[in-house]
PDB file of C-alpha atoms and ligand atoms in Angstrom:
ATOM      1  CA  MET J   1       0.000   0.000   0.000  1.00 81.00           C
ATOM      2  CA  VAL J   2       1.236   3.475  -0.864  1.00 91.00           C
ATOM      3  CA  ASP J   3       2.846   5.351   2.036  1.00 95.00           C
ATOM      4  CA  LEU J   4       0.652   8.438   2.495  1.00 97.00           C
ATOM      5  CA  LYS J   5       2.872   9.954   5.155  1.00 97.00           C
ATOM      6  CA  ALA J   6       5.964   9.753   2.946  1.00 97.00           C
ATOM      7  CA  ALA J   7       4.028  11.088  -0.046  1.00 98.00           C
ATOM      8  CA  ILE J   8       2.809  14.101   1.953  1.00 98.00           C
ATOM      9  CA  LYS J   9       6.313  14.738   3.278  1.00 98.00           C
ATOM     10  CA  ALA J  10       7.782  14.642  -0.228  1.00 98.00           C
ATOM     11  CA  ALA J  11       5.078  16.796  -1.830  1.00 98.00           C
ATOM     12  CA  LYS J  12       5.489  20.497  -2.460  1.00 98.00           C
ATOM     13  CA  PHE J  13       1.747  21.239  -2.471  1.00 98.00           C
ATOM     14  CA  VAL J  14      -0.977  18.892  -1.211  1.00 98.00           C
ATOM     15  CA  THR J  15      -4.614  19.403  -2.171  1.00 98.00           C
ATOM     16  CA  PHE J  16      -7.213  17.427  -0.245  1.00 98.00           C
ATOM     17  CA  LEU J  17     -10.545  16.714  -1.920  1.00 98.00           C
ATOM     18  CA  THR J  18     -12.977  15.765   0.813  1.00 98.00           C
ATOM     19  CA  GLY J  19     -16.514  14.525   1.286  1.00 95.00           C
ATOM     20  CA  ALA J  20     -18.945  13.476   3.987  1.00 93.00           C
ATOM     21  CA  GLY J  21     -16.727  10.630   5.206  1.00 94.00           C
ATOM     22  CA  VAL J  22     -14.315  13.044   6.887  1.00 96.00           C
ATOM     23  CA  SER J  23     -17.132  14.354   9.098  1.00 96.00           C
ATOM     24  CA  THR J  24     -18.807  11.106  10.152  1.00 94.00           C
ATOM     25  CA  ALA J  25     -16.289  10.756  13.000  1.00 94.00           C
ATOM     26  CA  SER J  26     -17.554  14.151  14.190  1.00 96.00           C
ATOM     27  CA  GLY J  27     -21.074  12.752  14.424  1.00 93.00           C
ATOM     28  CA  ILE J  28     -22.434  14.160  11.175  1.00 91.00           C
ATOM     29  CA  PRO J  29     -24.255  11.500   9.143  1.00 82.00           C
ATOM     30  CA  ASP J  30     -22.913  10.670   5.707  1.00 73.00           C
ATOM     31  CA  TYR J  31     -25.739  11.806   3.509  1.00 60.00           C
ATOM     32  CA  ARG J  32     -26.461   9.588   0.514  1.00 56.00           C
ATOM     33  CA  SER J  33     -25.197   6.566   2.464  1.00 53.00           C
ATOM     34  CA  LYS J  34     -27.640   3.852   3.431  1.00 47.00           C
ATOM     35  CA  ASN J  35     -27.858   4.890   7.062  1.00 50.00           C
ATOM     36  CA  GLY J  36     -27.246   8.505   6.378  1.00 54.00           C
ATOM     37  CA  LEU J  37     -29.128  11.691   6.659  1.00 54.00           C
ATOM     38  CA  TYR J  38     -31.367  11.060   3.685  1.00 55.00           C
ATOM     39  CA  ALA J  39     -32.212   7.426   4.327  1.00 53.00           C
ATOM     40  CA  ASN J  40     -35.614   8.076   5.865  1.00 55.00           C
ATOM     41  CA  GLN J  41     -36.635  10.912   3.621  1.00 57.00           C
ATOM     42  CA  GLN J  42     -39.051  10.600   0.746  1.00 62.00           C
ATOM     43  CA  ASP J  43     -37.275  12.687  -1.828  1.00 75.00           C
ATOM     44  CA  PRO J  44     -34.210  14.352  -0.392  1.00 76.00           C
ATOM     45  CA  GLU J  45     -33.071  15.847  -3.658  1.00 81.00           C
ATOM     46  CA  TYR J  46     -36.395  17.629  -3.921  1.00 87.00           C
ATOM     47  CA  LEU J  47     -36.382  18.707  -0.274  1.00 87.00           C
ATOM     48  CA  LEU J  48     -32.984  20.311  -0.847  1.00 90.00           C
ATOM     49  CA  SER J  49     -33.856  21.847  -4.196  1.00 93.00           C
ATOM     50  CA  THR J  50     -34.223  25.469  -5.135  1.00 95.00           C
ATOM     51  CA  GLU J  51     -37.713  24.622  -6.379  1.00 95.00           C
ATOM     52  CA  ASN J  52     -38.752  23.411  -2.924  1.00 95.00           C
ATOM     53  CA  LEU J  53     -37.253  26.497  -1.298  1.00 97.00           C
ATOM     54  CA  GLN J  54     -39.177  28.799  -3.638  1.00 96.00           C
ATOM     55  CA  ARG J  55     -42.490  26.907  -3.747  1.00 96.00           C
ATOM     56  CA  HIS J  56     -42.612  25.373  -0.267  1.00 95.00           C
ATOM     57  CA  PRO J  57     -40.342  27.436   1.954  1.00 96.00           C
ATOM     58  CA  ALA J  58     -41.889  26.017   5.133  1.00 95.00           C
ATOM     59  CA  ASP J  59     -41.126  22.414   4.063  1.00 92.00           C
ATOM     60  CA  PHE J  60     -37.620  23.392   3.075  1.00 95.00           C
ATOM     61  CA  TYR J  61     -37.029  25.144   6.373  1.00 96.00           C
ATOM     62  CA  GLN J  62     -38.456  22.268   8.396  1.00 93.00           C
ATOM     63  CA  PHE J  63     -36.204  19.728   6.672  1.00 90.00           C
ATOM     64  CA  VAL J  64     -33.039  21.796   6.862  1.00 92.00           C
ATOM     65  CA  LYS J  65     -33.632  22.825  10.455  1.00 92.00           C
ATOM     66  CA  SER J  66     -34.395  19.326  11.693  1.00 88.00           C
ATOM     67  CA  SER J  67     -31.881  17.322   9.647  1.00 86.00           C
ATOM     68  CA  MET J  68     -28.873  19.352   8.608  1.00 90.00           C
ATOM     69  CA  TYR J  69     -27.565  21.255  11.617  1.00 93.00           C
ATOM     70  CA  TYR J  70     -25.062  19.742  14.038  1.00 93.00           C
ATOM     71  CA  PRO J  71     -23.725  22.845  15.765  1.00 92.00           C
ATOM     72  CA  GLN J  72     -22.162  20.767  18.562  1.00 93.00           C
ATOM     73  CA  ALA J  73     -20.009  18.801  16.102  1.00 95.00           C
ATOM     74  CA  LYS J  74     -16.279  19.331  16.556  1.00 97.00           C
ATOM     75  CA  PRO J  75     -13.475  18.792  14.049  1.00 98.00           C
ATOM     76  CA  ASN J  76     -11.821  15.376  14.314  1.00 98.00           C
ATOM     77  CA  ALA J  77      -8.236  14.228  13.698  1.00 98.00           C
ATOM     78  CA  ILE J  78      -8.781  14.192   9.934  1.00 98.00           C
ATOM     79  CA  HIS J  79      -9.807  17.856   9.895  1.00 98.00           C
ATOM     80  CA  GLU J  80      -6.957  18.761  12.248  1.00 98.00           C
ATOM     81  CA  LYS J  81      -4.211  16.999  10.284  1.00 98.00           C
ATOM     82  CA  MET J  82      -5.511  18.337   6.984  1.00 98.00           C
ATOM     83  CA  ALA J  83      -5.584  21.847   8.442  1.00 98.00           C
ATOM     84  CA  ALA J  84      -1.974  21.594   9.617  1.00 98.00           C
ATOM     85  CA  ILE J  85      -0.727  20.169   6.308  1.00 98.00           C
ATOM     86  CA  SER J  86      -2.699  22.527   4.069  1.00 98.00           C
ATOM     87  CA  ASN J  87      -1.731  25.598   6.104  1.00 98.00           C
ATOM     88  CA  GLU J  88       1.900  24.648   5.631  1.00 98.00           C
ATOM     89  CA  LYS J  89       1.761  23.706   1.939  1.00 98.00           C
ATOM     90  CA  GLY J  90      -1.592  23.031   0.396  1.00 98.00           C
ATOM     91  CA  ALA J  91      -5.338  23.477   0.145  1.00 98.00           C
ATOM     92  CA  ILE J  92      -8.606  21.736   0.916  1.00 98.00           C
ATOM     93  CA  VAL J  93     -11.553  21.553  -1.450  1.00 98.00           C
ATOM     94  CA  THR J  94     -14.590  20.111   0.286  1.00 98.00           C
ATOM     95  CA  GLN J  95     -18.076  19.048  -0.663  1.00 95.00           C
ATOM     96  CA  ASN J  96     -19.070  19.369   2.971  1.00 96.00           C
ATOM     97  CA  VAL J  97     -21.247  22.238   4.114  1.00 95.00           C
ATOM     98  CA  ASP J  98     -20.546  21.720   7.827  1.00 96.00           C
ATOM     99  CA  GLY J  99     -17.716  24.236   8.145  1.00 96.00           C
ATOM    100  CA  LEU J 100     -15.512  21.794  10.095  1.00 98.00           C
ATOM    101  CA  HIS J 101     -12.368  22.292   8.002  1.00 98.00           C
ATOM    102  CA  ARG J 102     -12.399  25.985   8.897  1.00 97.00           C
ATOM    103  CA  ALA J 103     -13.317  25.185  12.489  1.00 97.00           C
ATOM    104  CA  ALA J 104     -10.136  23.075  12.610  1.00 98.00           C
ATOM    105  CA  GLY J 105      -8.151  26.157  11.637  1.00 98.00           C
ATOM    106  CA  ALA J 106      -7.635  25.454   7.951  1.00 98.00           C
ATOM    107  CA  LYS J 107      -7.105  28.708   6.081  1.00 98.00           C
ATOM    108  CA  ASN J 108      -6.898  27.604   2.457  1.00 98.00           C
ATOM    109  CA  VAL J 109     -10.333  25.988   2.130  1.00 98.00           C
ATOM    110  CA  VAL J 110     -12.739  26.021  -0.774  1.00 98.00           C
ATOM    111  CA  GLU J 111     -16.255  25.140   0.371  1.00 97.00           C
ATOM    112  CA  PHE J 112     -17.401  23.870  -2.989  1.00 95.00           C
ATOM    113  CA  HIS J 113     -21.039  23.507  -1.962  1.00 95.00           C
ATOM    114  CA  GLY J 114     -21.170  26.424   0.452  1.00 96.00           C
ATOM    115  CA  ASN J 115     -21.562  26.600   4.219  1.00 96.00           C
ATOM    116  CA  LEU J 116     -24.695  25.827   6.241  1.00 96.00           C
ATOM    117  CA  TYR J 117     -23.741  28.329   8.910  1.00 96.00           C
ATOM    118  CA  HIS J 118     -23.707  31.279   6.519  1.00 97.00           C
ATOM    119  CA  ILE J 119     -27.270  32.591   6.329  1.00 98.00           C
ATOM    120  CA  TYR J 120     -28.710  35.375   4.251  1.00 98.00           C
ATOM    121  CA  CYS J 121     -32.053  36.949   3.397  1.00 98.00           C
ATOM    122  CA  GLN J 122     -33.099  36.191  -0.163  1.00 97.00           C
ATOM    123  CA  LYS J 123     -34.755  39.597  -0.460  1.00 98.00           C
ATOM    124  CA  CYS J 124     -32.132  42.031   0.866  1.00 98.00           C
ATOM    125  CA  HIS J 125     -29.056  39.749   1.161  1.00 97.00           C
ATOM    126  CA  GLU J 126     -28.383  40.822   4.728  1.00 98.00           C
ATOM    127  CA  THR J 127     -26.497  38.096   6.598  1.00 98.00           C
ATOM    128  CA  PHE J 128     -27.660  36.368   9.782  1.00 98.00           C
ATOM    129  CA  THR J 129     -26.299  33.886  12.293  1.00 97.00           C
ATOM    130  CA  TYR J 130     -27.419  30.269  12.106  1.00 97.00           C
ATOM    131  CA  GLN J 131     -28.841  30.690  15.608  1.00 97.00           C
ATOM    132  CA  GLN J 132     -31.178  33.359  14.263  1.00 97.00           C
ATOM    133  CA  TYR J 133     -32.072  31.086  11.351  1.00 98.00           C
ATOM    134  CA  LEU J 134     -32.867  28.162  13.636  1.00 97.00           C
ATOM    135  CA  LYS J 135     -35.348  30.421  15.463  1.00 97.00           C
ATOM    136  CA  SER J 136     -37.043  31.717  12.328  1.00 98.00           C
ATOM    137  CA  ASP J 137     -36.581  31.746   8.578  1.00 98.00           C
ATOM    138  CA  GLN J 138     -38.322  35.130   8.247  1.00 97.00           C
ATOM    139  CA  HIS J 139     -36.585  38.476   8.019  1.00 97.00           C
ATOM    140  CA  ALA J 140     -39.058  40.596   9.971  1.00 95.00           C
ATOM    141  CA  ALA J 141     -37.862  43.897   8.488  1.00 97.00           C
ATOM    142  CA  ASP J 142     -38.752  43.069   4.898  1.00 97.00           C
ATOM    143  CA  GLY J 143     -40.653  39.756   4.933  1.00 96.00           C
ATOM    144  CA  GLY J 144     -37.826  38.013   3.065  1.00 97.00           C
ATOM    145  CA  ILE J 145     -37.127  34.315   3.573  1.00 98.00           C
ATOM    146  CA  LEU J 146     -33.731  33.405   5.008  1.00 98.00           C
ATOM    147  CA  ARG J 147     -31.694  30.567   3.598  1.00 98.00           C
ATOM    148  CA  PRO J 148     -28.312  28.943   4.153  1.00 98.00           C
ATOM    149  CA  ASP J 149     -25.603  29.752   1.642  1.00 97.00           C
ATOM    150  CA  ILE J 150     -25.332  26.228   0.265  1.00 96.00           C
ATOM    151  CA  VAL J 151     -25.685  25.005  -3.295  1.00 95.00           C
ATOM    152  CA  LEU J 152     -29.127  23.451  -3.662  1.00 95.00           C
ATOM    153  CA  TYR J 153     -30.186  20.931  -6.256  1.00 92.00           C
ATOM    154  CA  GLY J 154     -31.058  22.890  -9.362  1.00 93.00           C
ATOM    155  CA  GLU J 155     -28.613  25.679  -8.574  1.00 95.00           C
ATOM    156  CA  ALA J 156     -25.347  26.447 -10.307  1.00 93.00           C
ATOM    157  CA  LEU J 157     -22.123  26.411  -8.333  1.00 93.00           C
ATOM    158  CA  PRO J 158     -20.705  29.839  -7.602  1.00 92.00           C
ATOM    159  CA  GLU J 159     -18.060  30.720 -10.165  1.00 94.00           C
ATOM    160  CA  GLN J 160     -15.642  31.794  -7.472  1.00 95.00           C
ATOM    161  CA  ALA J 161     -15.743  28.360  -5.819  1.00 95.00           C
ATOM    162  CA  ILE J 162     -15.142  26.668  -9.155  1.00 96.00           C
ATOM    163  CA  SER J 163     -12.164  28.836 -10.049  1.00 97.00           C
ATOM    164  CA  GLN J 164     -10.633  28.559  -6.561  1.00 98.00           C
ATOM    165  CA  ALA J 165     -11.044  24.779  -6.644  1.00 98.00           C
ATOM    166  CA  ILE J 166      -9.450  24.514 -10.081  1.00 98.00           C
ATOM    167  CA  THR J 167      -6.532  26.638  -8.888  1.00 98.00           C
ATOM    168  CA  ALA J 168      -6.075  24.475  -5.782  1.00 98.00           C
ATOM    169  CA  VAL J 169      -6.065  21.269  -7.817  1.00 98.00           C
ATOM    170  CA  GLY J 170      -3.748  22.703 -10.463  1.00 98.00           C
ATOM    171  CA  GLN J 171      -1.175  23.765  -7.862  1.00 98.00           C
ATOM    172  CA  ALA J 172      -0.865  20.306  -6.348  1.00 98.00           C
ATOM    173  CA  ASP J 173       1.792  17.704  -6.984  1.00 98.00           C
ATOM    174  CA  LEU J 174      -0.129  15.463  -4.579  1.00 98.00           C
ATOM    175  CA  ILE J 175      -3.926  15.146  -4.498  1.00 98.00           C
ATOM    176  CA  VAL J 176      -5.527  13.228  -1.636  1.00 98.00           C
ATOM    177  CA  ILE J 177      -9.157  12.186  -2.066  1.00 98.00           C
ATOM    178  CA  CYS J 178     -10.772  11.375   1.272  1.00 97.00           C
ATOM    179  CA  GLY J 179     -14.230  10.554   2.604  1.00 95.00           C
ATOM    180  CA  THR J 180     -15.936  10.542  -0.763  1.00 93.00           C
ATOM    181  CA  SER J 181     -16.738   7.924  -3.366  1.00 90.00           C
ATOM    182  CA  PHE J 182     -15.832  10.689  -5.823  1.00 92.00           C
ATOM    183  CA  ARG J 183     -18.691   9.888  -8.152  1.00 87.00           C
ATOM    184  CA  VAL J 184     -20.701  13.106  -8.049  1.00 85.00           C
ATOM    185  CA  ALA J 185     -19.926  15.677 -10.732  1.00 86.00           C
ATOM    186  CA  PRO J 186     -18.853  18.410 -10.959  1.00 89.00           C
ATOM    187  CA  PHE J 187     -16.711  17.757  -7.867  1.00 93.00           C
ATOM    188  CA  SER J 188     -15.319  14.542  -9.347  1.00 93.00           C
ATOM    189  CA  LEU J 189     -14.307  16.390 -12.527  1.00 94.00           C
ATOM    190  CA  LEU J 190     -11.886  18.604 -10.601  1.00 96.00           C
ATOM    191  CA  VAL J 191      -9.175  15.999 -10.960  1.00 96.00           C
ATOM    192  CA  ASN J 192      -9.111  16.801 -14.691  1.00 95.00           C
ATOM    193  CA  TYR J 193      -7.348  20.042 -13.740  1.00 97.00           C
ATOM    194  CA  ALA J 194      -4.441  18.267 -12.070  1.00 97.00           C
ATOM    195  CA  GLN J 195      -0.916  18.800 -13.343  1.00 96.00           C
ATOM    196  CA  PRO J 196       0.350  16.020 -15.587  1.00 94.00           C
ATOM    197  CA  GLY J 197       2.258  13.664 -13.308  1.00 93.00           C
ATOM    198  CA  ALA J 198       0.544  14.772 -10.101  1.00 97.00           C
ATOM    199  CA  GLN J 199       0.210  11.863  -7.694  1.00 98.00           C
ATOM    200  CA  VAL J 200      -3.371  10.987  -6.695  1.00 98.00           C
ATOM    201  CA  ILE J 201      -4.077   8.974  -3.553  1.00 98.00           C
ATOM    202  CA  ALA J 202      -7.556   7.991  -2.368  1.00 97.00           C
ATOM    203  CA  VAL J 203      -8.203   7.130   1.282  1.00 97.00           C
ATOM    204  CA  ASN J 204     -11.395   5.178   1.709  1.00 94.00           C
ATOM    205  CA  GLU J 205     -12.638   2.089   3.527  1.00 91.00           C
ATOM    206  CA  GLU J 206     -14.158   0.671   0.386  1.00 91.00           C
ATOM    207  CA  LYS J 207     -12.043   0.264  -2.687  1.00 93.00           C
ATOM    208  CA  LEU J 208     -12.799   2.977  -5.226  1.00 93.00           C
ATOM    209  CA  ASP J 209     -13.114   2.516  -8.944  1.00 91.00           C
ATOM    210  CA  LEU J 210     -12.128   5.810 -10.544  1.00 93.00           C
ATOM    211  CA  PRO J 211     -11.643   6.674 -14.214  1.00 91.00           C
ATOM    212  CA  PHE J 212      -8.063   7.936 -13.789  1.00 93.00           C
ATOM    213  CA  ALA J 213      -4.734   6.713 -12.410  1.00 93.00           C
ATOM    214  CA  PHE J 214      -4.601   6.757  -8.609  1.00 96.00           C
ATOM    215  CA  GLU J 215      -3.270   4.822  -5.640  1.00 97.00           C
ATOM    216  CA  MET J 216      -5.553   3.452  -2.965  1.00 97.00           C
ATOM    217  CA  VAL J 217      -5.162   3.542   0.791  1.00 97.00           C
ATOM    218  CA  GLN J 218      -7.958   1.190   1.734  1.00 96.00           C
ATOM    219  CA  ALA J 219      -8.494   1.925   5.412  1.00 95.00           C
ATOM    220  CA  ASP J 220     -10.522   3.952   7.865  1.00 95.00           C
ATOM    221  CA  ALA J 221      -9.624   7.606   7.228  1.00 96.00           C
ATOM    222  CA  LEU J 222      -9.616   8.478  10.935  1.00 97.00           C
ATOM    223  CA  ASP J 223      -7.031   5.765  11.657  1.00 96.00           C
ATOM    224  CA  VAL J 224      -4.944   6.861   8.686  1.00 97.00           C
ATOM    225  CA  PHE J 225      -4.899  10.530   9.654  1.00 97.00           C
ATOM    226  CA  GLN J 226      -4.355   9.849  13.343  1.00 96.00           C
ATOM    227  CA  GLN J 227      -1.124   8.116  12.338  1.00 94.00           C
ATOM    228  CA  LEU J 228       0.173  10.918  10.132  1.00 92.00           C
TER     229      LEU J 228
HETATM  230 ZN1   ZN A 301     -34.273  40.922   4.151  1.00 79.72          ZN
END
């Protein structure tokens, strides 16, 4: 098995591409997985769609409020090690909306799908705390509906996140995929922007089948990162 520690030590710039699996050890369910956040929901993609937010804001709010927020969750060893490595020589691009990479102190983070804890009014774009949002989704001053700044189904990714992610991937001589099956586009397409010859290592408990050259560390990510 490839030596991740040695690869990170040898690399000039390490970009981590992360998904829900890095946050499960912090108590946040891996959505899309069988026992995950969406398992008991009728149509999670609809519940988290822009159409639902616009047509049925109360349903949207109820789902998000009851299922998405884990404000007590703390970064785990994966977040902490990635923060230390990326602050020294690298970047993190994450699909996660939980904010835990930043909470671990990581400075060079691209939140590809946004951040649940950033709230704004759709009418006036004033920002709010998530605590305010969990009390009410109404902006009393103008009647606007609040929403989290995450990318919903049916919405385009912000251009800034795309360009920052492409830059982060293009800078790397080592790319580490962790906590994601790496099947959901456009996130999975980011690897197309890697330098020729960049090393790609995937850390995952289940063996991944990816359409490009990579090396597999088949193990529990928490164990792997605790030993780095
Ligand atoms: Zn407003």
